[in-house]
PDB file of C-alpha atoms and ligand atoms in Angstrom:
ATOM      1  CA  MET A   1     -10.377  -1.446  21.686  1.00 98.00           C
ATOM      2  CA  GLN A   2     -13.559  -2.217  19.979  1.00 98.00           C
ATOM      3  CA  VAL A   3     -14.057  -4.700  17.173  1.00 98.00           C
ATOM      4  CA  GLU A   4     -16.913  -4.005  14.786  1.00 98.00           C
ATOM      5  CA  SER A   5     -18.119  -5.541  11.639  1.00 98.00           C
ATOM      6  CA  SER A   6     -21.003  -3.282  11.020  1.00 98.00           C
ATOM      7  CA  PRO A   7     -20.419  -0.298   8.732  1.00 98.00           C
ATOM      8  CA  ALA A   8     -23.287   1.609  10.430  1.00 98.00           C
ATOM      9  CA  GLN A   9     -21.833   1.030  13.855  1.00 98.00           C
ATOM     10  CA  VAL A  10     -18.432   2.212  12.768  1.00 98.00           C
ATOM     11  CA  THR A  11     -19.932   5.484  11.254  1.00 98.00           C
ATOM     12  CA  GLN A  12     -21.691   6.039  14.621  1.00 98.00           C
ATOM     13  CA  PHE A  13     -18.469   5.454  16.443  1.00 98.00           C
ATOM     14  CA  SER A  14     -16.630   7.925  14.329  1.00 98.00           C
ATOM     15  CA  ARG A  15     -19.445  10.554  14.660  1.00 98.00           C
ATOM     16  CA  ALA A  16     -19.441  10.209  18.440  1.00 98.00           C
ATOM     17  CA  ALA A  17     -15.678  10.691  18.543  1.00 98.00           C
ATOM     18  CA  ARG A  18     -16.046  13.743  16.259  1.00 98.00           C
ATOM     19  CA  GLN A  19     -18.896  15.197  18.423  1.00 98.00           C
ATOM     20  CA  SER A  20     -16.585  15.078  21.483  1.00 98.00           C
ATOM     21  CA  GLY A  21     -14.059  17.116  19.547  1.00 98.00           C
ATOM     22  CA  ARG A  22     -11.606  14.274  18.640  1.00 98.00           C
ATOM     23  CA  SER A  23      -9.626  14.002  15.486  1.00 98.00           C
ATOM     24  CA  ILE A  24      -9.875  10.711  13.687  1.00 98.00           C
ATOM     25  CA  GLY A  25      -7.316   8.665  11.825  1.00 99.00           C
ATOM     26  CA  VAL A  26      -7.954   5.550   9.827  1.00 99.00           C
ATOM     27  CA  VAL A  27      -5.355   2.917   8.757  1.00 99.00           C
ATOM     28  CA  PRO A  28      -6.809   0.731   5.911  1.00 98.00           C
ATOM     29  CA  THR A  29      -5.248  -2.832   5.652  1.00 98.00           C
ATOM     30  CA  MET A  30      -5.857  -6.291   4.362  1.00 98.00           C
ATOM     31  CA  GLY A  31      -4.642  -7.832   7.704  1.00 98.00           C
ATOM     32  CA  ALA A  32      -1.775 -10.211   8.217  1.00 97.00           C
ATOM     33  CA  LEU A  33      -0.253  -7.291  10.009  1.00 98.00           C
ATOM     34  CA  HIS A  34       3.396  -6.784  10.445  1.00 98.00           C
ATOM     35  CA  ALA A  35       5.678  -3.819  11.550  1.00 98.00           C
ATOM     36  CA  GLY A  36       4.958  -1.904   8.344  1.00 98.00           C
ATOM     37  CA  HIS A  37       1.214  -1.808   9.126  1.00 98.00           C
ATOM     38  CA  LEU A  38       1.961  -1.138  12.860  1.00 98.00           C
ATOM     39  CA  SER A  39       4.056   1.970  11.823  1.00 98.00           C
ATOM     40  CA  LEU A  40       0.948   3.329  10.164  1.00 98.00           C
ATOM     41  CA  ILE A  41      -1.155   2.829  13.272  1.00 98.00           C
ATOM     42  CA  GLU A  42       1.610   4.484  15.427  1.00 98.00           C
ATOM     43  CA  CYS A  43       1.816   7.459  12.964  1.00 98.00           C
ATOM     44  CA  ALA A  44      -1.934   7.831  13.246  1.00 98.00           C
ATOM     45  CA  ARG A  45      -1.658   7.417  17.180  1.00 98.00           C
ATOM     46  CA  ARG A  46       0.754  10.257  17.316  1.00 98.00           C
ATOM     47  CA  ASP A  47      -1.432  12.642  15.003  1.00 98.00           C
ATOM     48  CA  CYS A  48      -4.927  11.810  15.887  1.00 98.00           C
ATOM     49  CA  ASP A  49      -7.127  11.400  19.152  1.00 98.00           C
ATOM     50  CA  THR A  50      -9.009   8.390  17.800  1.00 98.00           C
ATOM     51  CA  VAL A  51      -7.523   5.700  15.627  1.00 98.00           C
ATOM     52  CA  MET A  52      -9.350   3.169  13.559  1.00 98.00           C
ATOM     53  CA  THR A  53      -7.769   0.300  11.732  1.00 99.00           C
ATOM     54  CA  THR A  54      -9.697  -1.523   8.948  1.00 98.00           C
ATOM     55  CA  ILE A  55      -8.958  -5.220   8.058  1.00 98.00           C
ATOM     56  CA  PHE A  56     -10.588  -6.410   4.965  1.00 98.00           C
ATOM     57  CA  VAL A  57      -9.183  -8.636   2.136  1.00 98.00           C
ATOM     58  CA  ASN A  58     -10.791  -6.805  -0.638  1.00 98.00           C
ATOM     59  CA  PRO A  59     -11.872  -9.186  -3.414  1.00 97.00           C
ATOM     60  CA  THR A  60     -12.269  -6.652  -6.130  1.00 97.00           C
ATOM     61  CA  GLN A  61      -8.598  -5.709  -6.246  1.00 98.00           C
ATOM     62  CA  PHE A  62      -7.405  -9.236  -6.822  1.00 97.00           C
ATOM     63  CA  GLY A  63      -7.279 -10.623 -10.514  1.00 96.00           C
ATOM     64  CA  PRO A  64      -8.821 -13.946 -11.333  1.00 94.00           C
ATOM     65  CA  GLN A  65      -5.330 -15.556 -11.501  1.00 92.00           C
ATOM     66  CA  GLU A  66      -4.147 -13.879  -8.246  1.00 94.00           C
ATOM     67  CA  ASP A  67      -3.803 -14.940  -4.480  1.00 92.00           C
ATOM     68  CA  PHE A  68      -7.163 -13.849  -3.035  1.00 96.00           C
ATOM     69  CA  ALA A  69      -8.094 -17.318  -1.816  1.00 95.00           C
ATOM     70  CA  LYS A  70      -4.778 -18.002  -0.214  1.00 93.00           C
ATOM     71  CA  TYR A  71      -4.001 -14.561   0.975  1.00 95.00           C
ATOM     72  CA  PRO A  72      -3.010 -14.850   4.622  1.00 95.00           C
ATOM     73  CA  ARG A  73      -5.765 -14.370   7.187  1.00 96.00           C
ATOM     74  CA  THR A  74      -4.563 -14.021  10.778  1.00 97.00           C
ATOM     75  CA  LEU A  75      -7.426 -12.129  12.540  1.00 98.00           C
ATOM     76  CA  ASP A  76      -6.672 -13.135  16.152  1.00 98.00           C
ATOM     77  CA  ALA A  77      -3.004 -12.067  15.935  1.00 98.00           C
ATOM     78  CA  ASP A  78      -3.953  -8.930  14.061  1.00 98.00           C
ATOM     79  CA  LEU A  79      -6.335  -7.772  16.730  1.00 98.00           C
ATOM     80  CA  GLU A  80      -3.783  -8.310  19.447  1.00 98.00           C
ATOM     81  CA  LEU A  81      -1.244  -6.253  17.300  1.00 98.00           C
ATOM     82  CA  CYS A  82      -3.850  -3.534  16.810  1.00 98.00           C
ATOM     83  CA  ARG A  83      -4.557  -3.340  20.555  1.00 98.00           C
ATOM     84  CA  ALA A  84      -0.904  -3.151  21.304  1.00 98.00           C
ATOM     85  CA  ALA A  85      -0.256  -0.428  18.759  1.00 98.00           C
ATOM     86  CA  GLY A  86      -3.140   1.729  20.201  1.00 97.00           C
ATOM     87  CA  SER A  87      -5.872   1.204  17.778  1.00 98.00           C
ATOM     88  CA  ASP A  88      -9.214   2.270  19.393  1.00 98.00           C
ATOM     89  CA  LEU A  89     -11.466   0.359  16.854  1.00 98.00           C
ATOM     90  CA  VAL A  90     -10.859  -2.269  14.237  1.00 99.00           C
ATOM     91  CA  PHE A  91     -13.439  -2.515  11.523  1.00 99.00           C
ATOM     92  CA  THR A  92     -13.581  -6.021  10.098  1.00 98.00           C
ATOM     93  CA  PRO A  93     -16.412  -5.917   7.507  1.00 98.00           C
ATOM     94  CA  LYS A  94     -17.966  -8.943   5.919  1.00 98.00           C
ATOM     95  CA  THR A  95     -17.718  -8.922   2.072  1.00 98.00           C
ATOM     96  CA  GLU A  96     -21.509  -8.876   1.909  1.00 97.00           C
ATOM     97  CA  SER A  97     -21.854  -5.706   3.998  1.00 97.00           C
ATOM     98  CA  MET A  98     -19.112  -3.910   1.775  1.00 98.00           C
ATOM     99  CA  TYR A  99     -20.563  -5.003  -1.605  1.00 98.00           C
ATOM    100  CA  ALA A 100     -24.318  -5.377  -2.280  1.00 97.00           C
ATOM    101  CA  ALA A 101     -25.023  -8.150  -4.653  1.00 97.00           C
ATOM    102  CA  ASP A 102     -26.394  -5.668  -7.132  1.00 98.00           C
ATOM    103  CA  ALA A 103     -23.596  -3.036  -6.761  1.00 97.00           C
ATOM    104  CA  ARG A 104     -22.863  -1.191  -9.962  1.00 97.00           C
ATOM    105  CA  THR A 105     -20.531   1.624  -9.052  1.00 98.00           C
ATOM    106  CA  THR A 106     -16.743   1.614  -9.500  1.00 98.00           C
ATOM    107  CA  VAL A 107     -14.341   4.548  -8.678  1.00 98.00           C
ATOM    108  CA  ARG A 108     -11.706   4.676 -11.291  1.00 98.00           C
ATOM    109  CA  VAL A 109      -8.753   7.171 -11.370  1.00 98.00           C
ATOM    110  CA  ALA A 110      -7.778   7.334 -15.177  1.00 98.00           C
ATOM    111  CA  GLY A 111      -4.099   7.508 -16.476  1.00 97.00           C
ATOM    112  CA  LEU A 112      -2.170   7.023 -13.320  1.00 98.00           C
ATOM    113  CA  THR A 113      -3.599   3.464 -13.103  1.00 98.00           C
ATOM    114  CA  ASP A 114      -2.609   2.419 -16.722  1.00 97.00           C
ATOM    115  CA  VAL A 115       1.132   2.008 -16.013  1.00 98.00           C
ATOM    116  CA  LEU A 116       3.243  -0.236 -13.723  1.00 98.00           C
ATOM    117  CA  GLU A 117       0.971  -2.019 -11.259  1.00 98.00           C
ATOM    118  CA  GLY A 118      -1.968  -1.002 -13.209  1.00 98.00           C
ATOM    119  CA  ALA A 119      -0.499  -2.396 -16.557  1.00 98.00           C
ATOM    120  CA  SER A 120       0.410  -5.725 -14.817  1.00 97.00           C
ATOM    121  CA  ARG A 121      -2.787  -6.075 -12.687  1.00 97.00           C
ATOM    122  CA  PRO A 122      -5.629  -5.013 -14.846  1.00 97.00           C
ATOM    123  CA  GLY A 123      -8.605  -3.632 -12.707  1.00 97.00           C
ATOM    124  CA  HIS A 124      -6.589  -3.851  -9.547  1.00 98.00           C
ATOM    125  CA  PHE A 125      -6.612  -0.028  -8.844  1.00 98.00           C
ATOM    126  CA  ASP A 126     -10.341   0.229  -9.561  1.00 98.00           C
ATOM    127  CA  GLY A 127     -10.866  -2.322  -6.700  1.00 98.00           C
ATOM    128  CA  VAL A 128      -8.440  -0.366  -4.533  1.00 98.00           C
ATOM    129  CA  THR A 129     -10.011   3.141  -5.094  1.00 98.00           C
ATOM    130  CA  THR A 130     -13.492   1.729  -4.871  1.00 98.00           C
ATOM    131  CA  ILE A 131     -12.931   0.100  -1.514  1.00 98.00           C
ATOM    132  CA  VAL A 132     -10.826   3.029  -0.219  1.00 99.00           C
ATOM    133  CA  ALA A 133     -13.702   5.427  -1.126  1.00 99.00           C
ATOM    134  CA  LYS A 134     -16.121   3.179   0.725  1.00 98.00           C
ATOM    135  CA  LEU A 135     -13.829   2.858   3.791  1.00 98.00           C
ATOM    136  CA  LEU A 136     -13.472   6.528   3.982  1.00 99.00           C
ATOM    137  CA  ASN A 137     -17.314   7.081   3.676  1.00 98.00           C
ATOM    138  CA  VAL A 138     -17.823   4.599   6.480  1.00 98.00           C
ATOM    139  CA  THR A 139     -15.099   5.824   8.820  1.00 98.00           C
ATOM    140  CA  GLU A 140     -15.330   9.645   8.016  1.00 98.00           C
ATOM    141  CA  PRO A 141     -11.683  10.233   9.171  1.00 98.00           C
ATOM    142  CA  ASP A 142      -9.732  13.563   9.333  1.00 98.00           C
ATOM    143  CA  ARG A 143      -6.662  11.668   8.131  1.00 99.00           C
ATOM    144  CA  ALA A 144      -6.025   8.421   6.272  1.00 99.00           C
ATOM    145  CA  TYR A 145      -2.649   6.574   6.474  1.00 99.00           C
ATOM    146  CA  PHE A 146      -0.910   4.707   3.648  1.00 99.00           C
ATOM    147  CA  GLY A 147       2.591   3.248   3.107  1.00 98.00           C
ATOM    148  CA  ARG A 148       5.129   4.413   0.587  1.00 98.00           C
ATOM    149  CA  LYS A 149       5.774   0.618  -0.109  1.00 98.00           C
ATOM    150  CA  ASP A 150       2.781   0.978  -2.428  1.00 98.00           C
ATOM    151  CA  TYR A 151       4.045   4.034  -4.027  1.00 98.00           C
ATOM    152  CA  GLN A 152       1.573   4.046  -6.926  1.00 98.00           C
ATOM    153  CA  GLN A 153      -1.248   3.110  -4.720  1.00 98.00           C
ATOM    154  CA  GLN A 154      -0.948   6.238  -2.412  1.00 98.00           C
ATOM    155  CA  LEU A 155      -0.480   8.363  -5.572  1.00 98.00           C
ATOM    156  CA  VAL A 156      -3.717   7.051  -7.001  1.00 98.00           C
ATOM    157  CA  ILE A 157      -5.435   7.525  -3.646  1.00 98.00           C
ATOM    158  CA  ARG A 158      -4.164  11.082  -3.397  1.00 98.00           C
ATOM    159  CA  ARG A 159      -5.710  11.909  -6.774  1.00 98.00           C
ATOM    160  CA  MET A 160      -9.103  10.312  -5.996  1.00 98.00           C
ATOM    161  CA  VAL A 161      -9.223  12.201  -2.807  1.00 98.00           C
ATOM    162  CA  ARG A 162      -8.558  15.433  -4.450  1.00 98.00           C
ATOM    163  CA  ASP A 163     -10.627  14.860  -7.527  1.00 98.00           C
ATOM    164  CA  LEU A 164     -13.679  13.708  -5.481  1.00 98.00           C
ATOM    165  CA  ASP A 165     -13.291  16.289  -2.753  1.00 98.00           C
ATOM    166  CA  PHE A 166     -12.933  13.810   0.011  1.00 98.00           C
ATOM    167  CA  ALA A 167     -12.573  15.783   3.314  1.00 98.00           C
ATOM    168  CA  VAL A 168      -9.576  13.757   4.358  1.00 98.00           C
ATOM    169  CA  GLU A 169      -5.749  14.372   4.472  1.00 98.00           C
ATOM    170  CA  VAL A 170      -3.806  11.515   2.945  1.00 99.00           C
ATOM    171  CA  ILE A 171      -0.566  10.749   4.974  1.00 98.00           C
ATOM    172  CA  THR A 172       2.052   8.609   3.342  1.00 98.00           C
ATOM    173  CA  CYS A 173       4.472   6.862   5.805  1.00 98.00           C
ATOM    174  CA  PRO A 174       7.970   5.457   5.065  1.00 98.00           C
ATOM    175  CA  THR A 175       8.564   1.832   3.979  1.00 98.00           C
ATOM    176  CA  ILE A 176       9.524  -0.476   6.979  1.00 98.00           C
ATOM    177  CA  ARG A 177      12.262  -2.930   6.035  1.00 98.00           C
ATOM    178  CA  GLU A 178      13.970  -5.953   7.750  1.00 98.00           C
ATOM    179  CA  PRO A 179      17.413  -5.130   8.907  1.00 98.00           C
ATOM    180  CA  ASP A 180      18.802  -6.590   5.645  1.00 97.00           C
ATOM    181  CA  GLY A 181      16.774  -4.327   3.618  1.00 98.00           C
ATOM    182  CA  LEU A 182      13.766  -6.471   2.552  1.00 98.00           C
ATOM    183  CA  ALA A 183      10.629  -4.479   2.513  1.00 98.00           C
ATOM    184  CA  LEU A 184       8.185  -5.880   4.905  1.00 98.00           C
ATOM    185  CA  SER A 185       5.127  -7.599   3.027  1.00 97.00           C
ATOM    186  CA  SER A 186       2.286  -9.873   4.060  1.00 93.00           C
ATOM    187  CA  ARG A 187       3.416 -11.925   1.164  1.00 94.00           C
ATOM    188  CA  ASN A 188       7.069 -12.448   2.403  1.00 96.00           C
ATOM    189  CA  ARG A 189       5.796 -15.432   4.479  1.00 94.00           C
ATOM    190  CA  TYR A 190       5.365 -17.291   1.178  1.00 94.00           C
ATOM    191  CA  LEU A 191       9.073 -17.112   0.475  1.00 97.00           C
ATOM    192  CA  SER A 192      11.538 -20.085   1.207  1.00 98.00           C
ATOM    193  CA  ALA A 193      14.957 -19.109   2.677  1.00 98.00           C
ATOM    194  CA  ALA A 194      16.439 -19.365  -0.717  1.00 98.00           C
ATOM    195  CA  GLU A 195      13.764 -17.291  -2.242  1.00 98.00           C
ATOM    196  CA  ARG A 196      14.203 -14.811   0.443  1.00 98.00           C
ATOM    197  CA  GLU A 197      17.776 -14.606  -0.471  1.00 98.00           C
ATOM    198  CA  THR A 198      16.911 -13.964  -4.012  1.00 98.00           C
ATOM    199  CA  ALA A 199      14.313 -11.308  -3.128  1.00 98.00           C
ATOM    200  CA  LEU A 200      16.909  -9.402  -1.344  1.00 98.00           C
ATOM    201  CA  GLN A 201      18.248  -8.352  -4.757  1.00 98.00           C
ATOM    202  CA  ILE A 202      15.287  -6.110  -5.127  1.00 98.00           C
ATOM    203  CA  SER A 203      15.994  -3.832  -2.124  1.00 98.00           C
ATOM    204  CA  ARG A 204      19.874  -4.058  -2.848  1.00 98.00           C
ATOM    205  CA  THR A 205      19.270  -2.790  -6.438  1.00 98.00           C
ATOM    206  CA  LEU A 206      17.058   0.049  -5.189  1.00 98.00           C
ATOM    207  CA  ARG A 207      19.733   0.990  -2.513  1.00 98.00           C
ATOM    208  CA  ASP A 208      22.387   1.120  -5.288  1.00 98.00           C
ATOM    209  CA  ALA A 209      20.107   3.090  -7.513  1.00 98.00           C
ATOM    210  CA  VAL A 210      19.672   5.775  -4.697  1.00 97.00           C
ATOM    211  CA  GLU A 211      23.487   6.034  -4.611  1.00 97.00           C
ATOM    212  CA  SER A 212      23.911   6.130  -8.353  1.00 97.00           C
ATOM    213  CA  ALA A 213      21.424   9.135  -8.595  1.00 96.00           C
ATOM    214  CA  LYS A 214      23.157  10.909  -5.892  1.00 95.00           C
ATOM    215  CA  SER A 215      26.434  10.462  -7.658  1.00 95.00           C
ATOM    216  CA  GLY A 216      25.266  11.957 -10.909  1.00 93.00           C
ATOM    217  CA  VAL A 217      24.243   8.993 -12.891  1.00 96.00           C
ATOM    218  CA  ASN A 218      21.022  10.157 -14.972  1.00 95.00           C
ATOM    219  CA  PRO A 219      17.589   8.573 -14.662  1.00 96.00           C
ATOM    220  CA  PRO A 220      17.691   6.432 -17.915  1.00 96.00           C
ATOM    221  CA  GLN A 221      21.068   5.124 -16.989  1.00 97.00           C
ATOM    222  CA  VAL A 222      20.018   4.313 -13.423  1.00 97.00           C
ATOM    223  CA  ALA A 223      16.874   2.455 -14.898  1.00 98.00           C
ATOM    224  CA  ALA A 224      18.969   0.504 -17.400  1.00 98.00           C
ATOM    225  CA  ALA A 225      21.616  -0.478 -14.822  1.00 98.00           C
ATOM    226  CA  MET A 226      18.848  -1.684 -12.486  1.00 98.00           C
ATOM    227  CA  ARG A 227      17.152  -3.751 -15.177  1.00 98.00           C
ATOM    228  CA  ASN A 228      20.408  -5.352 -16.457  1.00 98.00           C
ATOM    229  CA  ARG A 229      21.245  -6.408 -12.912  1.00 98.00           C
ATOM    230  CA  LEU A 230      17.833  -7.822 -12.026  1.00 98.00           C
ATOM    231  CA  LEU A 231      17.508  -9.651 -15.360  1.00 98.00           C
ATOM    232  CA  ALA A 232      20.717 -11.502 -14.435  1.00 98.00           C
ATOM    233  CA  VAL A 233      19.443 -12.712 -11.130  1.00 98.00           C
ATOM    234  CA  PRO A 234      18.540 -16.565 -11.284  1.00 98.00           C
ATOM    235  CA  GLY A 235      15.101 -17.306  -9.870  1.00 98.00           C
ATOM    236  CA  LEU A 236      13.868 -13.810 -10.200  1.00 98.00           C
ATOM    237  CA  GLU A 237      11.437 -13.035 -12.904  1.00 98.00           C
ATOM    238  CA  LEU A 238      11.311  -9.172 -13.493  1.00 98.00           C
ATOM    239  CA  ASP A 239       7.832  -7.743 -14.087  1.00 98.00           C
ATOM    240  CA  TYR A 240       8.901  -4.008 -14.359  1.00 98.00           C
ATOM    241  CA  CYS A 241      11.758  -1.843 -13.307  1.00 98.00           C
ATOM    242  CA  GLU A 242      11.273   1.803 -13.935  1.00 98.00           C
ATOM    243  CA  VAL A 243      12.712   5.112 -12.865  1.00 98.00           C
ATOM    244  CA  ALA A 244       9.628   7.351 -13.040  1.00 98.00           C
ATOM    245  CA  ASP A 245       8.629  10.922 -12.287  1.00 96.00           C
ATOM    246  CA  GLY A 246       7.336  10.924  -8.743  1.00 96.00           C
ATOM    247  CA  ASP A 247       4.080  12.615  -9.589  1.00 96.00           C
ATOM    248  CA  SER A 248       3.088  11.564 -13.211  1.00 96.00           C
ATOM    249  CA  LEU A 249       4.872   8.151 -13.101  1.00 97.00           C
ATOM    250  CA  SER A 250       6.008   8.736 -16.645  1.00 96.00           C
ATOM    251  CA  PRO A 251       9.520   7.569 -17.295  1.00 96.00           C
ATOM    252  CA  ALA A 252      12.014   9.896 -15.779  1.00 96.00           C
ATOM    253  CA  ASP A 253      14.114  11.822 -18.469  1.00 92.00           C
ATOM    254  CA  THR A 254      17.502  13.086 -18.145  1.00 88.00           C
ATOM    255  CA  ALA A 255      16.414  16.354 -16.630  1.00 85.00           C
ATOM    256  CA  ALA A 256      14.389  14.805 -13.786  1.00 88.00           C
ATOM    257  CA  GLU A 257      15.370  15.759 -10.344  1.00 82.00           C
ATOM    258  CA  ASN A 258      12.876  13.951  -8.126  1.00 85.00           C
ATOM    259  CA  ALA A 259      11.960  10.517  -9.265  1.00 96.00           C
ATOM    260  CA  VAL A 260      11.078   7.158  -7.883  1.00 98.00           C
ATOM    261  CA  ALA A 261      12.562   3.718  -8.859  1.00 98.00           C
ATOM    262  CA  LEU A 262       9.924   1.031  -8.778  1.00 98.00           C
ATOM    263  CA  ILE A 263      10.400  -2.695  -9.184  1.00 98.00           C
ATOM    264  CA  ALA A 264       7.951  -5.560  -9.339  1.00 98.00           C
ATOM    265  CA  ALA A 265       9.290  -9.118  -9.668  1.00 98.00           C
ATOM    266  CA  ARG A 266       8.233 -12.689  -9.101  1.00 98.00           C
ATOM    267  CA  VAL A 267      10.369 -14.874  -6.917  1.00 98.00           C
ATOM    268  CA  GLY A 268       8.918 -18.452  -7.132  1.00 97.00           C
ATOM    269  CA  THR A 269       5.184 -17.769  -7.080  1.00 95.00           C
ATOM    270  CA  THR A 270       5.378 -14.751  -4.899  1.00 96.00           C
ATOM    271  CA  ARG A 271       5.044 -11.233  -6.485  1.00 96.00           C
ATOM    272  CA  LEU A 272       6.909  -8.613  -4.696  1.00 98.00           C
ATOM    273  CA  ILE A 273       7.093  -4.818  -5.190  1.00 98.00           C
ATOM    274  CA  ASP A 274       9.393  -2.145  -3.684  1.00 98.00           C
ATOM    275  CA  ASN A 275      10.501   1.273  -4.439  1.00 99.00           C
ATOM    276  CA  GLU A 276      12.872   4.121  -3.384  1.00 98.00           C
ATOM    277  CA  ILE A 277      12.744   7.810  -3.910  1.00 98.00           C
ATOM    278  CA  LEU A 278      15.753   9.041  -5.977  1.00 97.00           C
ATOM    279  CA  THR A 279      17.224  12.468  -5.784  1.00 95.00           C
ATOM    280  CA  PHE A 280      19.412  13.315  -8.859  1.00 93.00           C
ATOM    281  CA  ARG A 281      22.188  15.740  -8.828  1.00 82.00           C
TER     282      ARG A 281
HETATM  283  P1  AMP B   1      -1.968  -4.167   2.690  1.00 68.20           P
HETATM  284  O1  AMP B   1      -2.495  -4.841   3.986  1.00 68.20           O
HETATM  285  O2  AMP B   1      -0.853  -4.896   2.030  1.00 68.20           O
HETATM  286  O3  AMP B   1      -3.094  -3.610   1.832  1.00 68.20           O
HETATM  287  O4  AMP B   1      -1.305  -2.752   3.247  1.00 68.20           O
HETATM  288  C1  AMP B   1      -2.014  -1.855   4.003  1.00 68.20           C
HETATM  289  C2  AMP B   1      -1.202  -0.566   4.202  1.00 68.20           C
HETATM  290  O5  AMP B   1       0.108  -0.876   4.787  1.00 68.20           O
HETATM  291  C3  AMP B   1      -0.854   0.015   2.845  1.00 68.20           C
HETATM  292  O6  AMP B   1      -1.030   1.434   2.901  1.00 68.20           O
HETATM  293  C4  AMP B   1       0.574  -0.336   2.512  1.00 68.20           C
HETATM  294  O7  AMP B   1       1.346   0.602   1.763  1.00 68.20           O
HETATM  295  C5  AMP B   1       1.116  -0.343   3.982  1.00 68.20           C
HETATM  296  N1  AMP B   1       2.368  -1.157   3.973  1.00 68.20           N
HETATM  297  C6  AMP B   1       2.597  -2.367   3.643  1.00 68.20           C
HETATM  298  N2  AMP B   1       3.831  -2.791   3.827  1.00 68.20           N
HETATM  299  C7  AMP B   1       4.427  -1.783   4.311  1.00 68.20           C
HETATM  300  C8  AMP B   1       5.762  -1.554   4.806  1.00 68.20           C
HETATM  301  N3  AMP B   1       6.774  -2.439   4.639  1.00 68.20           N
HETATM  302  N4  AMP B   1       6.001  -0.282   5.265  1.00 68.20           N
HETATM  303  C9  AMP B   1       5.164   0.650   5.410  1.00 68.20           C
HETATM  304  N5  AMP B   1       3.893   0.512   4.912  1.00 68.20           N
HETATM  305  C10 AMP B   1       3.513  -0.725   4.535  1.00 68.20           C
END
């Protein structure tokens, strides 16, 4: 496995792979890797001849009050995990080589980024789309892999890829959970044992929403039940809890068939997000 911090070297690696007829997959991450990230690498490994993982804690997607400085950085362990999962190259760029001091270009997907995570974290998605556009340009993959855990993110990236004619297929992989349901997240390591127990209410509420939808409860009723339940959990501060159309992210109405339930909440100082696809009868 090659570890490379130079964008030009990574592009060269990708072009050499393509010239020898190999298909290329890329898995963008911010490191602090866990089984969720590894499932994306494994998915890419199955589909593609050459797999690149990128590890970059992207400053432009963090707000001024967010956890950029204290975001976990575990590069040595990450590289071992990438190697074991079958990555051929890991791209670990320096901030200076991704952002010129006089950079003036931002990629912005309008509309979809105004709601949910976008409403709570102004500018977050502009940082995400700009860095993902840059990483796709550097790595020139056939396929790029993202987790459904960040539902809105993969939707925004799909829209960017379509609108800007990136020649890449976006693949969304299922959310990997702990046996008790907690969605894996690099931020879970901040949770105390008691906070972790509180955080479990998020995935439990989502699981019950899946069942309610199946049993004929309509989307606004499911959303209201989820909200009422979470608002009553001590130690959990609800940011949003919505049942939204799976494509537009507008609130799902009573006629919706395919929708997604999305939750963001703070437990202690840790902000967690999770979601489940709902199928209504
Ligand atoms: P991050 O390092 O948090 O930026 O995440 C990198 C990629 O891993 C994103 O596409 C995430 O959606 C994905 N990811 C994070 N957690 C999980 C999980 N529990 N299951 C599946 N994918 C995940």
